Short mmCIF file of C-alpha atoms in Angstrom, two decimals:
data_model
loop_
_atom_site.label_atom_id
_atom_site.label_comp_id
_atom_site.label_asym_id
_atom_site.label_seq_id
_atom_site.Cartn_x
_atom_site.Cartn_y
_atom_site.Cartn_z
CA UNK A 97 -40.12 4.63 -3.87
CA UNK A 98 -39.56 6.67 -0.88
CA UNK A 99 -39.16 4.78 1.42
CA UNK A 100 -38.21 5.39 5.40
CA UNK A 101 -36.80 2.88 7.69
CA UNK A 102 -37.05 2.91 11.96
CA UNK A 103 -35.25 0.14 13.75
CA UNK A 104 -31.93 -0.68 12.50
CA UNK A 105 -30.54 -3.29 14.74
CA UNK A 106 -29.34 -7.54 14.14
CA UNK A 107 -32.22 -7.61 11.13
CA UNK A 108 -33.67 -4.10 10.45
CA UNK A 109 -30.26 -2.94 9.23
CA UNK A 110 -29.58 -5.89 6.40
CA UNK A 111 -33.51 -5.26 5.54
CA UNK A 112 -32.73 -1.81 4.99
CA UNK A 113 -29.98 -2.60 2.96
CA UNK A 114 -31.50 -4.73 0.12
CA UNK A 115 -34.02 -2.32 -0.22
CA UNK A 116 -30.71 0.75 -0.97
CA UNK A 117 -29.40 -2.46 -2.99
CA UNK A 118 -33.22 -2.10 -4.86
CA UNK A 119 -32.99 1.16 -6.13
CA UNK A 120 -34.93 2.75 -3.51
CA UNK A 121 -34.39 6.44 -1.47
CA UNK A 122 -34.36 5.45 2.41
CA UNK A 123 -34.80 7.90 4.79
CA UNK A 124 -33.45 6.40 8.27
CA UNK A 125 -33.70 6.24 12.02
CA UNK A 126 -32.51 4.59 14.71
CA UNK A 127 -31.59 4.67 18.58
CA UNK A 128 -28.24 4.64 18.17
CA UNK A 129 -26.46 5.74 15.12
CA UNK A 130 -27.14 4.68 11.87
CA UNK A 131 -25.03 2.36 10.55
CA UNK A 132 -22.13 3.89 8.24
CA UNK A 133 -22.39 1.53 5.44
CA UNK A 134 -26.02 2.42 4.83
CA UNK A 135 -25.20 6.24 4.60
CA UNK A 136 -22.29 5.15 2.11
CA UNK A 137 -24.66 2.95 0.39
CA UNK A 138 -27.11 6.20 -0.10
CA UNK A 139 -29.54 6.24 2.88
CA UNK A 140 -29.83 9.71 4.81
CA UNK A 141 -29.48 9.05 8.60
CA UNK A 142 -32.52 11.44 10.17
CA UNK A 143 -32.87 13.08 13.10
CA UNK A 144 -36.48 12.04 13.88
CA UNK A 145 -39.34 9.63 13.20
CA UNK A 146 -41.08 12.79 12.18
CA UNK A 147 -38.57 13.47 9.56
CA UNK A 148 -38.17 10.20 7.95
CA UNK A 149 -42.39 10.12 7.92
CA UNK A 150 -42.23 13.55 5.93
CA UNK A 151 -39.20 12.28 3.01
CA UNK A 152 -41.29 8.98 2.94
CA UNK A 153 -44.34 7.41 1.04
CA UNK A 154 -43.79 4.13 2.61
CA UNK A 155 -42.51 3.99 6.28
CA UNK A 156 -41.25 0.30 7.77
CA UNK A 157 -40.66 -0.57 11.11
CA UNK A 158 -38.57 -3.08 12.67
CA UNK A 159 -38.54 -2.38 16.54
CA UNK A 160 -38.08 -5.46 19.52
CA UNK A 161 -41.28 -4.40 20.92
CA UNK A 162 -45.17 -3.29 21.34
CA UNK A 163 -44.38 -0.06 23.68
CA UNK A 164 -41.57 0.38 21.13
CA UNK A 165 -44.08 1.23 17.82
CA UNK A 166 -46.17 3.11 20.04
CA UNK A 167 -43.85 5.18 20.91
CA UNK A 168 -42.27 5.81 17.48
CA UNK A 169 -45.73 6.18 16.06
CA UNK A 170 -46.91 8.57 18.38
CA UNK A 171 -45.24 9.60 20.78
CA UNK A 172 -42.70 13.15 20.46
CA UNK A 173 -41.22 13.82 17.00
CA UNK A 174 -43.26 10.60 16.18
CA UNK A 175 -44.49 9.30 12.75
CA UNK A 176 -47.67 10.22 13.15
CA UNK A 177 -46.78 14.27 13.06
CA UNK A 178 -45.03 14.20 9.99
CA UNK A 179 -46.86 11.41 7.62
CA UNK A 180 -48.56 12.20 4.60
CA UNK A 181 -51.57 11.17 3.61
CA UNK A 182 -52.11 8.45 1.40
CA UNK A 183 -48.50 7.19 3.15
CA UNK A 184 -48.22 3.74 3.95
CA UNK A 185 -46.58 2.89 7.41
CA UNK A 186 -45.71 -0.96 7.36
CA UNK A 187 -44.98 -2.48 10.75
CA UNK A 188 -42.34 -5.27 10.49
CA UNK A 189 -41.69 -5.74 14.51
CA UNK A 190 -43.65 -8.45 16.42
CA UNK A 191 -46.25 -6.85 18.88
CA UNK A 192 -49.53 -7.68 19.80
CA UNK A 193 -52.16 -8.34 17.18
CA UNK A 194 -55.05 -6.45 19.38
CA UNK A 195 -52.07 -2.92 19.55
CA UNK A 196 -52.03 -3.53 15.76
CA UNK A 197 -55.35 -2.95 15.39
CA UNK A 198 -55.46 0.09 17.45
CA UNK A 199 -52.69 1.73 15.63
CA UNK A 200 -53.88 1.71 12.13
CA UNK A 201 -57.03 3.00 13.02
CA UNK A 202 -55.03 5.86 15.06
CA UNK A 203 -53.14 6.71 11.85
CA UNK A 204 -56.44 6.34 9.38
CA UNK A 205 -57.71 8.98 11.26
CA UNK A 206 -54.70 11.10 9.83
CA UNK A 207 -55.38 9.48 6.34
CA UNK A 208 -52.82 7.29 6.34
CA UNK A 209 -52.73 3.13 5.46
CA UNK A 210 -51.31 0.43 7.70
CA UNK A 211 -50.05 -2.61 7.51
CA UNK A 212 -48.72 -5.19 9.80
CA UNK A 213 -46.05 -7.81 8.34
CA UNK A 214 -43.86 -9.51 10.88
CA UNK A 215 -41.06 -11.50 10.13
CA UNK A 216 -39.95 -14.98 10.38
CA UNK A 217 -35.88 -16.38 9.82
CA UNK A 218 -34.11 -14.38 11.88
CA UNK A 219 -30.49 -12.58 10.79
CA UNK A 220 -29.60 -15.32 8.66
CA UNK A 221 -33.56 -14.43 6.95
CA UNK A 222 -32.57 -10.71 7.23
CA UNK A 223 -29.21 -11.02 6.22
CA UNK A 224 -29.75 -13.74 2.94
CA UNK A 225 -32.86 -11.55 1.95
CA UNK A 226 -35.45 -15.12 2.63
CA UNK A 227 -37.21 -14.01 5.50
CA UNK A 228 -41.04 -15.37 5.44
CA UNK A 229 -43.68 -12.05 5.53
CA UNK A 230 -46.58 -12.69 7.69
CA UNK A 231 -49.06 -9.42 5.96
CA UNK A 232 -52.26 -8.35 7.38
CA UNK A 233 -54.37 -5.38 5.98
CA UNK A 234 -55.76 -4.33 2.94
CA UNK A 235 -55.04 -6.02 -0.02
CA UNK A 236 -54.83 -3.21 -2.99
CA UNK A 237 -52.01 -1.54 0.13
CA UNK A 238 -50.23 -4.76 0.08
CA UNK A 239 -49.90 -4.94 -3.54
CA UNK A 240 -48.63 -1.91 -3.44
CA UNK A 241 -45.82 -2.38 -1.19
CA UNK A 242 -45.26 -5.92 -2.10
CA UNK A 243 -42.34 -4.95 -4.89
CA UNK A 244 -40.26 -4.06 -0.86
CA UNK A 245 -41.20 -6.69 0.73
CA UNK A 246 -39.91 -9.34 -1.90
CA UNK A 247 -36.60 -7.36 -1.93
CA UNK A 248 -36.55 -8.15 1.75
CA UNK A 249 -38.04 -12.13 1.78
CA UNK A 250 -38.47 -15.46 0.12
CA UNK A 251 -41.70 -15.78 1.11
CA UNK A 252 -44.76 -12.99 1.25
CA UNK A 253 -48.11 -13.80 2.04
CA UNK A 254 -50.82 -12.12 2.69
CA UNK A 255 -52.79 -13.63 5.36
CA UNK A 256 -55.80 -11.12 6.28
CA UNK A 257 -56.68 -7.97 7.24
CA UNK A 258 -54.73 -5.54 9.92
CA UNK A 259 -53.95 -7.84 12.41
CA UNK A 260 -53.77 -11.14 10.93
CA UNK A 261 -49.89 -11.11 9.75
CA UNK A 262 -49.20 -10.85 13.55
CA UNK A 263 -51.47 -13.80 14.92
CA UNK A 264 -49.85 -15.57 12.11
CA UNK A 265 -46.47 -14.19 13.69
CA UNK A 266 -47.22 -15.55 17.38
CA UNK A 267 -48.76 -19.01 16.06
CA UNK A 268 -44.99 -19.23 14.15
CA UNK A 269 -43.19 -18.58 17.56
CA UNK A 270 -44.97 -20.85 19.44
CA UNK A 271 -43.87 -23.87 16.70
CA UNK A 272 -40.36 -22.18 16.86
CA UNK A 273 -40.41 -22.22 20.50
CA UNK A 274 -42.14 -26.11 20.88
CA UNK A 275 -39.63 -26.88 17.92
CA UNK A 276 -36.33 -25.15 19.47
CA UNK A 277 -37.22 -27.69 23.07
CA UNK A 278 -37.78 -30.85 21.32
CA UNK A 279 -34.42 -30.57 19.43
CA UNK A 280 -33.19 -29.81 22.79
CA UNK A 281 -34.13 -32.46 25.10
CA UNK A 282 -33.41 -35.32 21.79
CA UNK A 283 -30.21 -34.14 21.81
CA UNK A 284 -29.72 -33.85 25.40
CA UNK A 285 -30.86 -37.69 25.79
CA UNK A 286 -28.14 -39.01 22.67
CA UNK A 287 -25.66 -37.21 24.56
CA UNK A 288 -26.40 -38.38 28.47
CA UNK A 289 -27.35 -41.47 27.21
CA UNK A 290 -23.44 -41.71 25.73
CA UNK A 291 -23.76 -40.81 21.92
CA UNK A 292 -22.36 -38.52 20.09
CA UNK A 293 -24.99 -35.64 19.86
CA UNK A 294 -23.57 -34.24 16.64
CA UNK A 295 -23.26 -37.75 14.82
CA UNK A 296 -27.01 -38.47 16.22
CA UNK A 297 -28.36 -35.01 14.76
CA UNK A 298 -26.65 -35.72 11.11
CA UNK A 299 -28.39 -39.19 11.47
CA UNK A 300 -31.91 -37.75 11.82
CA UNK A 301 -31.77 -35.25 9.73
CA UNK A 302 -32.60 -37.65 6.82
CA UNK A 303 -35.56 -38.68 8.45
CA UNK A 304 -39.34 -37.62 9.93
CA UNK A 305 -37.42 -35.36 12.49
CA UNK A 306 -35.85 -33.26 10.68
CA UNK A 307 -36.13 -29.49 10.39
CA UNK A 308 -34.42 -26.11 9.60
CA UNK A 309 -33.90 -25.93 13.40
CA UNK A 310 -32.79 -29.08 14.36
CA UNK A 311 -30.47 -28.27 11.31
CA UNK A 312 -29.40 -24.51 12.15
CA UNK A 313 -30.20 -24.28 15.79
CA UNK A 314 -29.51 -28.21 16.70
CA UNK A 315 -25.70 -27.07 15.09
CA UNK A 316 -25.19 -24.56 17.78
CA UNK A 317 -26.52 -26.69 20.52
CA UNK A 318 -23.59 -28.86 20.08
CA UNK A 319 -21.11 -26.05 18.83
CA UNK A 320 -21.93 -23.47 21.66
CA UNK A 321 -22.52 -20.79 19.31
CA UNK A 322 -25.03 -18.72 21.08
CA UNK A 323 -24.38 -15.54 19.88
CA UNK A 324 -28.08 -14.12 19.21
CA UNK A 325 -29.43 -13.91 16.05
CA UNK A 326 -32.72 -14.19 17.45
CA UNK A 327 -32.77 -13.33 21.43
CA UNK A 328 -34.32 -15.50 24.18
CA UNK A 329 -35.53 -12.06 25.54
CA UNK A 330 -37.65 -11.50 22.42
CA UNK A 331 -38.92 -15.13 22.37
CA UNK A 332 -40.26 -14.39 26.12
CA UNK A 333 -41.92 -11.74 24.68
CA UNK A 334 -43.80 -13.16 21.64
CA UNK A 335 -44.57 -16.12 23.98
CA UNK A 336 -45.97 -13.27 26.24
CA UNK A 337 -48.83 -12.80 23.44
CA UNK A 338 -49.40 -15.93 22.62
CA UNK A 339 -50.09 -17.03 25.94
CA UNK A 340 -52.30 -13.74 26.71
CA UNK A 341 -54.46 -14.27 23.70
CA UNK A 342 -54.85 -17.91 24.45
CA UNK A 343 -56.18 -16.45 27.87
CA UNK A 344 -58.45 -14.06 25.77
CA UNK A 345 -59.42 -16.99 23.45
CA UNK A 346 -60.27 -19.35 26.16
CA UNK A 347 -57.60 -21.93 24.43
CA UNK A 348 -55.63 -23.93 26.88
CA UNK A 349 -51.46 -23.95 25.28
CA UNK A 350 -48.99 -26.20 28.06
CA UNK A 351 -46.10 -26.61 25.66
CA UNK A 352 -46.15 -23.02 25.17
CA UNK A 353 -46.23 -22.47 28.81
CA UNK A 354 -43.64 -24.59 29.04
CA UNK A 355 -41.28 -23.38 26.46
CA UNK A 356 -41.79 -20.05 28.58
CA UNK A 357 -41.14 -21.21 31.70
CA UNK A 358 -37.60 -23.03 30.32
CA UNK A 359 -36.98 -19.63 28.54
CA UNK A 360 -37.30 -17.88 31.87
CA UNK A 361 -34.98 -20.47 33.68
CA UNK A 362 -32.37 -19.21 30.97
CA UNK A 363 -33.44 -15.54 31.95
CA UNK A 364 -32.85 -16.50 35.92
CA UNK A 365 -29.03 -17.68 34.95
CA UNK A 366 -27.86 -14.49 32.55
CA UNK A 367 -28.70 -15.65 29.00
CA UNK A 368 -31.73 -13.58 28.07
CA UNK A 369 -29.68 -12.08 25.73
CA UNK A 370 -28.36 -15.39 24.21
CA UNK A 371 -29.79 -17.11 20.74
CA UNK A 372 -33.25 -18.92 21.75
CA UNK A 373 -31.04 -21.93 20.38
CA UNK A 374 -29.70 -21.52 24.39
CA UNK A 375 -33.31 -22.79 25.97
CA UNK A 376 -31.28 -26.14 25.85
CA UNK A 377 -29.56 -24.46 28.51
CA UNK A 378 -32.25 -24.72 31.00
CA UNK A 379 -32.56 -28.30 30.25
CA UNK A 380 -28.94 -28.48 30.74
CA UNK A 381 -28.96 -27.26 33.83
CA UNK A 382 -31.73 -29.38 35.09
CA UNK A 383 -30.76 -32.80 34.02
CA UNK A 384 -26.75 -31.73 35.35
CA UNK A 385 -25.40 -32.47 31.95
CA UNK A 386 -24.38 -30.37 29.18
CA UNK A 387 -25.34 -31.78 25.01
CA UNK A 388 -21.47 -30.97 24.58
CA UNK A 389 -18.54 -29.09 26.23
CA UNK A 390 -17.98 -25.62 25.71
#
């Protein structure tokens, strides 16, 4: 396929990748420059989101924010003044469900289909090609483009129409989130408490506890290793929606309140742009003890 490709940063540009890897023409923007090895691979870097809408039948998105698609969708040079119709834009960024809806019917005005399909797994998901595809919108469109998405995840499910991939998306960050603090504070206690945290995660890993984040993000808890693959910054952000919808919804959601509120600590003492794995340092800071030196 055709196939253009906005957002090229920690996970957009590996996505973009596997789908050059796939066979497929991308056409490619980004804020900064586009990355060489995609040009060498056979991608052609564009000058606007109007161009790559124009070389493209398919056009994905992977952008940090809801403001962000807006404004690549329709704002100046946008994809909205050069997309065909019949096109398909897929929106791969996590915004808000309620914006999702508003967009595709902004661009089926101009004849064009939409789909929303947010990702979980982060750069290792991005990077291994096993991310988990959250899809919402029609289904004959999303067996159209499904033949991408595998290239690009493990999992890929549709879960409803337009809108639906992203409340799926939001209800995943808040079990990340909840997830990401109870690994924290467990380890937090072995540690004060005069074990050693990394012999105490490898213990309960065999059991009920364990988890691909007590696994992945427990291991840089004790290592230190908060280089982002998935920022606390973004986090706030999808915690943002959740915690407006539940407003909307009339649900009542304290550990996700809480999970913001330590996420915002970390914001208050310069790691917003850390790994959400770092929440532990708001814990940290609180109980005066660190889960290991570093």
């Amino acid at each position: 396929m055709n196939v253009g490709f906005i957002g090229l940063g920690i996970m957009g540009a590996p996505m973009a990748g596997h789908l050059i890897a796939g066979g497929h023409s991308l056409a490619l923007k980004t804020r900064r420059q586009v990355p060489e090895v995609l040009v060498s691979a056979g991608g052609h870097a564009c000058a606007t989101a109007a161009e790559v809408a124009e070389r493209s039948d398919v056009i994905i998105l992977m952008l940090p924010d809801t403001p962000d698609v807006e404004a690549v969708l329709f704002g100046a040079d946008g994809v909205a003044e050069g997309v065909k119709r019949g096109a398909v834009v897929v929106d791969m960024s996590s915004i808000s469900p309620i914006a999702t809806r508003d967009f595709a019917a902004r661009l089926a005005e101009r004849g064009a289909e939409y789909l929303d399909a947010p990702v979980s797994g982060g750069e290792v998901g991005a990077k291994n090609a096993a991310l988990s595809i959250m899809v919402g919108g029609n289904e004959e469109t999303f067996a159209r483009v499904k033949p991408l998405l595998d290239l690009m995840g493990k999992t890929v499910t549709h879960v409803g129409e337009v809108g639906a991939g992203q409340v799926a998306k939001v209800a995943n960050q808040i079990i990340v989130a909840l997830t990401i603090e109870a690994v924290a504070e467990g380890l937090l206690f072995a540690s004060k408490a005069g074990a050693d945290p990394a012999k105490v995660r490898q213990a309960i890993t065999g059991g009920l506890a364990t988890s691909r984040i007590l696994e992945l993000h427990g291991e840089r808890m004790i290592k230190r290793t908060f280089d982002p693959g998935f920022r606390i910054a973004l986090h706030q952000k999808d915690l943002n929606l959740a915690l407006e919808g539940a407003k909307s919804l009339g649900l009542a959601l304290p550990g996700t309140a809480l999970a913001q509120q330590l996420f915002s600590a970390c914001v208050a003492n310069g790691a917003g742009d850390r790994d959400h794995s770092a929440l532990v340092r708001a814990l940290e800071i609180m109980g005066n003890h660190a889960v290991a030196e570093g």
